[in-house]
Amino acid sequence: MPVRLTRREEPLPADAFLLLADGPAPLAAACGRLGEVPQVFATRGGFLLVPQATGAALVPSALRLRRLASDLFIPSDADLLPTLLADEMAALTRDRGLIVLPGGLTLAFDATAPLSVSRWLAPARVRRAEWVPLPRRPARPATISVIERPAPPVGAVLEVLGGGAPGRTKPLPGPGESEGGGASTAIPEEIRPPSGSAVRRVAAGAGLAAAGALAWLGKQLGAEGLARLGGGLARRALELVPRLSERLLGEQEAALRDVLRELQNGNVEKGLRHAPPAVADPDQPARVGTDARLAARDPRYSLRDLIGGSGGTATAWLGGGDVWAQLANEYRRLAAEAAARGDHRRAAYLYGVLLRDLRAAANVLQAGGHYRDAGLLYRDRLKDPQAAAAAFEQAGDHDEALRLYDQLGEFERAGDLLRKLGEEERAVRHYLRAAEKLNAERRFLAAGDLLRNKAHCRDGAVACYRGGWESYGAEAIRCAERLFDEAVAAGDQHALQTLWAEAEPALADRPLDAGRFFNYALRTAEEFLPPDARADLADRAKLVFAAHLRTRAIIDGTEALVAAFFPANSVWPPPVGRDAAFASRKQRSAPRPEVRDRPTGDLTLISPGPVTAAVVVRGTFDVIVAGAEGIVYWRVAEGRTVPVWNGRERVTALSSSAGAEVIFAVTHGTDDTWAWNLRTFTPNHAGAAQLTAKHSWHSEDAGPPVYLQPAAVLRDGEHRVKLATRTEYLGFAGPHLRPDTVHRPPEPGATTRLLVDTADGHSWSWAGEFIRHWGPNAEAADRWYVAWAPLDVVDAITPHPGVLEITAVAGHGEVRWREFDARIPDQSTSRSAFDADPKGYSAACLVAQRTVAAVTNDNELRWLRVSNSKLVVLAALTIRLPARVFALIPTPDTYEVVVLLADGYALRVRKP
């Protein structure tokens, strides 16, 4: 069952702590902070600590948890959605404890096996040894006496040996020596690499000579084996006498320091003419440099150098040490100074060529107005078509910008550019494509605003806003406000009335959203609606607000809600808010039911009892009833009945198309208890029903009865219905029961409690303990666990595509409601609510979205509405009736239900 966490405004006290640790040391420290030894459970990546008392001291680096059930924990500053009932939480944690964390992560732990203290805490063993004096502190060096230089890799040595001796390189002078023969620049012998003994120097010299010969010969003949042999000899020579590496590394570092000195002294042009790149180009091949000569460069800006059109092979030096980092810092300083004084091309050269930071080069070019060069860098080197398109648009290369926008799917930006160019028709086409893309991503508000403000397509905008309003998502209220604005602008009173009528049930369990929408509508209405329309809207808002305040007064305080409904300096006069606050403070309990003694004359005989099955015709809200004398069609609005069939077989289930064009009935044979029949009835030319077809089969046992889908669906021109047995689902099409589909149920052998198909291709089933949903393209089913089982009939509605609401009386007599939302793939959600009464409920039905009518065993009829995880009583009415209630049947009027009694009588009852 998918669950998610939402953040609470105020965290609750911590009942436990989740400590992420890979050893017992942090656990012991945490117990020390708590001041007690809590219960400790092992979980993946750490420990669960459950103190003896709530509100224990804080534990650093531990996540504070609160307990939802005995073994179910969530963060103390979070709530769990959907809200689970106590039996659902017990079922989830029946086999193991659970910790639900943000990001969809859930950790399990064995609640029956807490870790004993001895498993993670033991006294340390003290080892006693003989006392000895502390060692003498080592002498601190006053100066650095040795500088070590690493030996170059073998590949570099091969390059040096194969390419000949580097020009102008000499060993560093020794003690008392200098390059000019003087002694003023003598370098202490102790900081130079070791020179080795005389024997080693002779052996190393001979080795290097032989290595050079072999490397040269291998290079000339193309013999890699000879070259590798020469490299091996050279490596061993360097290991014997490390001072030989001075020849390779010394003068390269000196050359780099010359460049750095020129740049730091302000001779920028001279320094840049020999400045090497401080960062290697990963896309350009390189070879190891065998000399200390710096190539001459042209420091002027060239786009070809940035894009890399020069080709060739780069030279990499092994010498230089930390001078490379100093050069890079100097290049960055010079680039920043160049950009500050407006020399953006020089800055781009420094960033792009010497630092190989092409993103910074493109950015500085764009800042300096060199948009085309920046666009080429973005497109060809950085592979950033979005930034490239913006740069080309600024450069005036509109064709390339449009091509990139279309390639990226940035149709709105393409439309903006086309509108600037005066191509209005192409711009509108791009806006429509952008809105279609946003709509597919369920970003209804953005799609509608785009169509309204840029494409000037108000009908399309209204369609998008309606999609957002009906999505029940985060944008629903803003989309409803936009719908209100459009209806007011068009002067469409019918659209306004429809929106207001939709808002009342849609916001029945969302009080803050109800206040936001109706107050917005009232503020807008002051300027645009006539006085009678404004008064009607204000009355509707008062009724909605009053219902929310009555509900909240039963379960919680109302002060915050009154402030949200009637804010200061709003359209409501101050006395209205004060009256609402006073009235809601007085209302602190559920409404007391009104008792009515209905006379017998109000009862209508539909079919002589006992009633065995009933179904509502969803298109007309008429009722089809099966009793002792057959099947009867009751036209509720006209108050008359029409016989359908008077057979002797017992009717166990009924189904109907939306307009009663086809009536389906499952009957049970009287002579053979294992024989079943599915019959269809259609109206003839005189309006009476006639038997059209029959399908018979035998079951392996006498029960339980088969399940018949209560509402047939019209698809591909035929009314289709499903029938479920323990072993298979059978599908039939049309009044002649043409076989449609046959497949195994999702849980063979389990009892099927609900089958719902919709005209837009969604399918729902409740078999066993799971409710499943399949989308229009027969995608993989979403699945939800249901911990309770219904006593009898399950009533269901589909208020939106991909949304199912159900209600039923559960096993212990409580009435339950649940909503399943599968509109967003891989993000299906569920909500539930219930109400329990000591007298117990006997029947329930859905009268509107998130609104239930239910009757208790002593005939108290209640209207209930979903509020968080509860069904809150809005109104109640006790009726003295001569028989048990068989079913409650909804009508088009939310405030009226039909009470069908087991003896075949029916009564229409309005909400008090």
Coordinates of N, CA and C in Angstrom, one line a residue, residues 54 123 136 138 197 201 257 315 380 420 493 525 530 578 584 588 595 600 624 639 657 684 726 787 811 861 884 909:
T54 N 7.8 9.3 27.2 CA 7.7 10.2 26.1 C 8.4 11.6 26.4
P123 N 32.1 -4.2 29.5 CA 33.2 -3.5 30.1 C 34.6 -3.7 29.4
R136 N 62.0 10.2 24.9 CA 62.4 11.6 24.8 C 61.8 12.3 23.5
P138 N 61.5 14.1 20.3 CA 62.4 14.3 19.2 C 62.7 15.8 19.0
S197 N 76.9 6.5 -4.7 CA 78.4 6.3 -4.7 C 79.0 6.4 -6.0
R201 N 77.3 5.8 -9.7 CA 77.2 6.8 -10.7 C 77.7 6.3 -12.0
R257 N 58.4 29.6 -14.1 CA 58.6 30.7 -13.1 C 58.9 32.0 -13.9
T315 N 51.7 19.3 -25.7 CA 52.9 18.9 -25.0 C 52.7 19.0 -23.5
D380 N 28.4 23.6 -29.6 CA 29.4 22.7 -30.2 C 30.3 22.1 -29.2
K420 N 7.8 38.1 -31.8 CA 8.6 39.3 -32.0 C 8.9 39.5 -33.5
Q493 N -23.8 33.0 -16.6 CA -24.3 32.7 -15.3 C -24.5 31.2 -15.1
A525 N -16.8 39.1 -7.2 CA -18.2 39.4 -7.5 C -18.6 40.8 -7.2
P530 N -24.1 41.1 -10.6 CA -25.2 41.8 -10.2 C -25.6 41.5 -8.7
R578 N -18.1 37.5 14.0 CA -18.3 37.4 15.5 C -19.4 36.4 15.8
S584 N -20.1 28.7 16.8 CA -19.3 27.5 16.7 C -18.8 27.1 18.1
R588 N -20.6 21.9 20.3 CA -19.5 21.1 20.7 C -19.8 19.6 20.6
V595 N -36.7 13.2 15.5 CA -37.5 12.0 15.5 C -38.8 12.2 14.8
T600 N -48.1 5.5 7.6 CA -48.0 4.4 6.6 C -48.3 4.9 5.2
I624 N -34.6 -0.7 -9.6 CA -35.1 -2.0 -10.0 C -35.0 -2.9 -8.8
G639 N -43.5 8.0 -9.5 CA -44.2 7.3 -8.5 C -45.0 6.1 -8.9
S657 N -28.1 -0.9 -17.5 CA -27.4 0.1 -18.2 C -27.8 1.5 -17.7
N684 N -40.0 -3.3 -25.0 CA -40.6 -3.5 -26.4 C -41.2 -2.3 -26.9
R726 N -16.1 -17.9 -8.4 CA -14.9 -18.1 -7.7 C -13.7 -18.4 -8.6
A787 N -8.2 -3.8 4.8 CA -8.1 -4.6 5.9 C -9.5 -5.1 6.4
G811 N -17.6 -5.4 9.0 CA -18.0 -6.6 9.8 C -18.5 -6.3 11.2
L861 N -31.4 7.5 10.5 CA -30.8 7.8 9.2 C -29.9 9.0 9.4
R884 N -37.2 -4.0 8.6 CA -35.7 -3.8 8.5 C -35.4 -3.1 7.2
V909 N -36.9 10.0 1.8 CA -36.6 10.8 3.0 C -35.6 12.0 2.6

